[in-house]
Short mmCIF file of C-alpha atoms in Angstrom, two decimals:
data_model
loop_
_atom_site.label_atom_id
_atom_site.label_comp_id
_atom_site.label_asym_id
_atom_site.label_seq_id
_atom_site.Cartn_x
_atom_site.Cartn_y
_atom_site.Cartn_z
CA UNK A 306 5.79 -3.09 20.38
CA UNK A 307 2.64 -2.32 18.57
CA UNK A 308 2.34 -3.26 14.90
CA UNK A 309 1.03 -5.69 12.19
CA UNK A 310 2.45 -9.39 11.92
CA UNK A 311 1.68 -11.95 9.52
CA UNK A 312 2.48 -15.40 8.85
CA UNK A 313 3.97 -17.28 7.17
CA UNK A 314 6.05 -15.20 6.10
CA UNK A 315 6.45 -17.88 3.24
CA UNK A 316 3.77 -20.45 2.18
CA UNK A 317 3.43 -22.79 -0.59
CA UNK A 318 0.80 -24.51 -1.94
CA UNK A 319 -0.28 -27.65 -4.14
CA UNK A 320 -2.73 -26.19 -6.99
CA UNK A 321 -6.45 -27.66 -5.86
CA UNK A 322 -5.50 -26.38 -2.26
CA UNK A 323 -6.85 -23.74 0.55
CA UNK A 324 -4.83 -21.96 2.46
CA UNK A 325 -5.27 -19.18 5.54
CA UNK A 326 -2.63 -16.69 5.61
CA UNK A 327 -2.66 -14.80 9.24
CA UNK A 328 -2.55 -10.94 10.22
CA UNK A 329 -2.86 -10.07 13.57
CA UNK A 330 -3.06 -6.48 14.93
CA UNK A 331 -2.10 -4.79 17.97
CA UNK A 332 -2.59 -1.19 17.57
CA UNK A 333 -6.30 -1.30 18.11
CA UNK A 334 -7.09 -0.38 14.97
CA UNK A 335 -11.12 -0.94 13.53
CA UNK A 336 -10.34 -1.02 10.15
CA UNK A 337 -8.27 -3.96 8.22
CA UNK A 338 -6.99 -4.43 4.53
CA UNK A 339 -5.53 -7.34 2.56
CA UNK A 340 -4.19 -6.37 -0.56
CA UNK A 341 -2.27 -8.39 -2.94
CA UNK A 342 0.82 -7.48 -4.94
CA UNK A 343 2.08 -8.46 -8.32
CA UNK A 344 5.49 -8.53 -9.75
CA UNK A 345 5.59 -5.07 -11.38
CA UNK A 346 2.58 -3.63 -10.09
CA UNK A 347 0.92 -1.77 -7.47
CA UNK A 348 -1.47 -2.83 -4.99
CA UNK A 349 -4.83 -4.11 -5.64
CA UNK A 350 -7.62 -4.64 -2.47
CA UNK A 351 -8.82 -7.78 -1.74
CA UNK A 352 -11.08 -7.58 1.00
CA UNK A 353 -11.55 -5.11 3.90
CA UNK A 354 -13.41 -4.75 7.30
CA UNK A 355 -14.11 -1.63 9.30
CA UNK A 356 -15.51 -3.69 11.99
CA UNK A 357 -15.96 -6.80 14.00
CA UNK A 358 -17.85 -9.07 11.81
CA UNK A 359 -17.99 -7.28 8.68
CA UNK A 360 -16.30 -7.07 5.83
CA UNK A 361 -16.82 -6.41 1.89
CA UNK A 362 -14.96 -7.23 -0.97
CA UNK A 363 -12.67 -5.17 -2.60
CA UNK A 364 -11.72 -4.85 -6.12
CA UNK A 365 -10.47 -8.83 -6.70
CA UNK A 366 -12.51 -10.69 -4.29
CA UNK A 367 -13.44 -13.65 -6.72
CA UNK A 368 -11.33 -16.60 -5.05
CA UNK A 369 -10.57 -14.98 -1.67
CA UNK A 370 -12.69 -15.24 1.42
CA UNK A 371 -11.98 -13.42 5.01
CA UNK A 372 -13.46 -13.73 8.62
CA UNK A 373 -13.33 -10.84 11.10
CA UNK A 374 -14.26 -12.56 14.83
CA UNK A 375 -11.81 -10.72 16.93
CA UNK A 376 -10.97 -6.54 16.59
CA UNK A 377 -7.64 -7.75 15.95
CA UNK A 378 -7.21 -10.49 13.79
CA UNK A 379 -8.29 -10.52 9.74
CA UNK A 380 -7.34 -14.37 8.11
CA UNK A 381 -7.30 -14.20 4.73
CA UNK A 382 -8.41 -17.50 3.14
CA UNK A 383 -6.91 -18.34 -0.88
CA UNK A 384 -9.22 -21.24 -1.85
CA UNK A 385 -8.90 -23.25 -4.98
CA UNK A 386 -11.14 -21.26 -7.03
CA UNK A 387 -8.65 -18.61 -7.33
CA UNK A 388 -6.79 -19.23 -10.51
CA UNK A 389 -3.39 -17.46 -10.42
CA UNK A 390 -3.00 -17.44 -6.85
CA UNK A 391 1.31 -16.68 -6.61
CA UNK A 392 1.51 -13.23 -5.21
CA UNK A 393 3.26 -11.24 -2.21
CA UNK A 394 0.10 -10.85 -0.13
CA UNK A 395 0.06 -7.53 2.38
CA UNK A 396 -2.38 -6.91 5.28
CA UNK A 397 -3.02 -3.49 6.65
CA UNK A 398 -5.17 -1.49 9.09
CA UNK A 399 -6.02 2.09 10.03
CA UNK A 400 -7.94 3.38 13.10
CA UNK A 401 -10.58 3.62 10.97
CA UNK A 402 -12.19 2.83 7.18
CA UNK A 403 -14.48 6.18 7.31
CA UNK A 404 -12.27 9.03 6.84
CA UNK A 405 -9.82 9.72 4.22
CA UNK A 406 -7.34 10.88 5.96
CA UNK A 407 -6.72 7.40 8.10
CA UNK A 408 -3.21 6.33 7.06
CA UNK A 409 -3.07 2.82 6.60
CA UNK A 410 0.15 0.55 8.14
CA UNK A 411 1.50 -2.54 6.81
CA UNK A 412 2.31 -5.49 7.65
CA UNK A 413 5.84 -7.46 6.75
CA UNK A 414 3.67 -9.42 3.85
CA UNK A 415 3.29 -13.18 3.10
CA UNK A 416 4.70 -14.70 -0.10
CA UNK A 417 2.21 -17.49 -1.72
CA UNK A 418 3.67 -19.41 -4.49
CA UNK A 419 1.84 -22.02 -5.78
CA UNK A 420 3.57 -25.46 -7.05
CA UNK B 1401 -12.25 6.34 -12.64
CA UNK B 1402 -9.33 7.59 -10.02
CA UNK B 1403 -5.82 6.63 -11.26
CA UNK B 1404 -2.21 7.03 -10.07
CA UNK B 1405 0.60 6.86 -12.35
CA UNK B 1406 4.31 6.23 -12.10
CA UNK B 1407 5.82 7.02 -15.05
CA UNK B 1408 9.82 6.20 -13.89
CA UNK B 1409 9.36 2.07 -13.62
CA UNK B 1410 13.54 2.30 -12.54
CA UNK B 1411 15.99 4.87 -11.60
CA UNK B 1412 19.79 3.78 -10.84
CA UNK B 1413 21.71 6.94 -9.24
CA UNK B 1414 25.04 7.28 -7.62
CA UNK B 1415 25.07 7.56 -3.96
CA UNK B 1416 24.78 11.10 -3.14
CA UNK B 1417 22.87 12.03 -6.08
CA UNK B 1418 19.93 13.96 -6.04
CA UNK B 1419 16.80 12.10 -7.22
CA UNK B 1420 13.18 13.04 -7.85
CA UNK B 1421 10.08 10.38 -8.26
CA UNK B 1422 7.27 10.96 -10.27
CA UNK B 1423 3.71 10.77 -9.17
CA UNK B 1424 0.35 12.25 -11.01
CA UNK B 1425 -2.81 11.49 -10.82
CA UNK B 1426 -6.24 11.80 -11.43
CA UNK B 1427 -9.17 12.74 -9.25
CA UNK B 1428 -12.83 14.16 -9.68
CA UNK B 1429 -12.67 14.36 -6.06
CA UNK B 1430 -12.51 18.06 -4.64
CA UNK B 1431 -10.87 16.56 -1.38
CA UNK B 1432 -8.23 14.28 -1.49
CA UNK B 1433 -5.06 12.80 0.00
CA UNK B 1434 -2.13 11.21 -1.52
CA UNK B 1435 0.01 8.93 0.27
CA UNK B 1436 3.78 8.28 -0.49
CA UNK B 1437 5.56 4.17 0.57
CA UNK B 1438 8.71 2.77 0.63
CA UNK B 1439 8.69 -0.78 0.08
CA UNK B 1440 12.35 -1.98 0.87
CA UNK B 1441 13.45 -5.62 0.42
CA UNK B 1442 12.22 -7.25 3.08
CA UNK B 1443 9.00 -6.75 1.33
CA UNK B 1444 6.69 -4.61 4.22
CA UNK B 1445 5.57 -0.86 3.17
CA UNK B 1446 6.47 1.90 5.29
CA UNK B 1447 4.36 5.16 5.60
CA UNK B 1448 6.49 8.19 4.31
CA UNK B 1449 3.74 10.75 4.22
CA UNK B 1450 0.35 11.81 3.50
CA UNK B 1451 -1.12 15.30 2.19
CA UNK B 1452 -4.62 16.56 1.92
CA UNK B 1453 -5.76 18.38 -1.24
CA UNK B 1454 -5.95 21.64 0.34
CA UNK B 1455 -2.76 22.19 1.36
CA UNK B 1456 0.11 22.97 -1.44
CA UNK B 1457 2.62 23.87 0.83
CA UNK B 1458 5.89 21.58 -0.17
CA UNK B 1459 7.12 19.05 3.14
CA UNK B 1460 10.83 18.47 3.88
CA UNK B 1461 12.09 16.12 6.09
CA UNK B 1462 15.55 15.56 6.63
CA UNK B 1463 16.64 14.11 2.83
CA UNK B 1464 13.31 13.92 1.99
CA UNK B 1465 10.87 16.01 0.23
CA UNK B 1466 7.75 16.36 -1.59
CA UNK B 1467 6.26 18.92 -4.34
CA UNK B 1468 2.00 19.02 -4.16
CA UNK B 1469 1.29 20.74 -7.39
CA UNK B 1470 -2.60 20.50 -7.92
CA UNK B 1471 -2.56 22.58 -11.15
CA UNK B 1472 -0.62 19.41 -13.11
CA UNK B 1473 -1.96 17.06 -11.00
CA UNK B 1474 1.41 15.96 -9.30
CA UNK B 1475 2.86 15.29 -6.02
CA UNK B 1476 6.38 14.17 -6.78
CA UNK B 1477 8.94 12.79 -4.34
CA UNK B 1478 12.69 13.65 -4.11
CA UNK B 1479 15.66 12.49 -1.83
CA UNK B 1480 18.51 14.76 -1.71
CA UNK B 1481 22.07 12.82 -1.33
CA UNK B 1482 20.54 9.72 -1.98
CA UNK B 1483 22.32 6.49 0.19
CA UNK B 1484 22.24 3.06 -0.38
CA UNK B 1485 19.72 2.64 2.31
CA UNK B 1486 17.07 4.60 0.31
CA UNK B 1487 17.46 1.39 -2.52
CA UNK B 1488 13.52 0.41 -2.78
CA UNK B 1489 10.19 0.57 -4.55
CA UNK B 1490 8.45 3.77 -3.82
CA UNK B 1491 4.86 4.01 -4.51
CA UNK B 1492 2.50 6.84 -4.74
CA UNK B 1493 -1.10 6.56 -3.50
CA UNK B 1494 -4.80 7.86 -3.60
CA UNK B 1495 -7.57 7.74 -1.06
CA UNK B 1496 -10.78 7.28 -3.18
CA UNK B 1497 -14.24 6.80 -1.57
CA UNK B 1498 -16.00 3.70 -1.61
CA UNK B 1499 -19.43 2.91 0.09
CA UNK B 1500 -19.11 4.41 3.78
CA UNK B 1501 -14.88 3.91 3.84
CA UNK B 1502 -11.98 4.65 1.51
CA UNK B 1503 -9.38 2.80 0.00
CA UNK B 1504 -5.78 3.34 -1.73
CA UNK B 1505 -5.33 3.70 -5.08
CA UNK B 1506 -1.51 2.60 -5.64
CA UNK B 1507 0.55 3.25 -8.70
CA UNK B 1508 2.53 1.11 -10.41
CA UNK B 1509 5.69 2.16 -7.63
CA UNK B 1510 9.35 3.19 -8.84
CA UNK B 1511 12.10 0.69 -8.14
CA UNK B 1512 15.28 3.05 -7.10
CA UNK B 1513 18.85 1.61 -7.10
CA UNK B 1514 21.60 3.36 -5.26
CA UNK B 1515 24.72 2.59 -6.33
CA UNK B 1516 27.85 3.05 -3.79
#
């Protein structure tokens, strides 16, 4: 079955603390999104990559960082720096970044809470 | 700057109720699309539909429908005989240009309860 997957699907971390979250794609998709989601809100972009081995940040990039070495796989790093990291994190990808029309598909998301 | 509001933060209906969401935005953009999710419990968004600027024509699938109404800036959402199943946060979304690609604009979403 094509689709998105990420894990965990559940992760919790110690304050001081990095940690990857995974999203893997098989539907061959160029482009890939990481959003994060707050109680009560919408979504707000992280980081995204219309290709292999690059990426730019996205509206709240300041804490986050992302690799892109395979077409379909798009880690998303939380490092310490990031000061309110508990969110319900969601990856995405469309065939591609450049046109507006590209509908983007979402993965089952990753809840981060930090203790 | 592009914005997407959802006015309705809840609804609770009956099951079998009609129900319509809420969605308006704003765009300096000439072309555009808007994007509708559900976002059931378990937390992943699903793709319900996406419409270009250029085409007003309303959409119905099955329960499902949608109103494009560029003159008030709207694209609202409604489920006809609403079932328990449809229980979820809806949101509403923008493509807006950035650099060389695009990116979603999301509102605030619509958390709908259907009561049995």
């Amino acid at each position: 079955d094509g689709g998105i997957t990420q894990s965990p699907k559940y992760l919790f971390r110690k304050e001081g603390q990095n940690v990857t979250l995974s999203c893997e794609q098989n539907l061959n998709h160029d482009a890939m999104y990481w959003y994060r989601q707050d109680p009560g809100q919408g979504l707000r972009l992280i980081y995204y990559s219309q290709i292999v081995n690059d990426f730019q940040k996205g509206d709240i990039a300041e804490g986050y960082s992302v690799s892109r070495e395979k077409k379909e796989s798009f880690p998303l790093t939380v490092t310490s720096a990031q000061k309110n990291p508990t969110a319900f994190y969601l990856c995405a990808s469309s065939i591609v970044a450049s046109k507006s029309t590209d509908t983007q598909y979402f993965g089952p998301g990753t809840r981060l809470t930090v203790l | 700057a592009q914005k997407v509001t959802q006015a309705q933060t809840e609804i609770s209906v009956v099951e079998k109720e009609d129900v319509t969401l809420d969605c308006v935005y704003e765009t300096r953009d000439t072309t555009y699309y808007l994007f509708w999710y559900k976002q059931p419990p378990s937390g992943e968004l699903v793709f319900l539909i996406r419409r270009n600027s250029f085409d007003e024509q309303n959409e119905i699938s099955g329960r499902y429908s949608w109103n494009f109404q560029k003159s008030t800036s709207s694209f609202n959402f409604t489920i006809t005989a609403s079932q328990v199943v449809d229980s979820a946060v809806y949101f509403c979304a923008l493509s807006e240009a950035m650099d060389s690609s695009y990116k979603l604009i999301f509102g605030s979403g619509t958390r709908l309860l259907v009561r049995p």
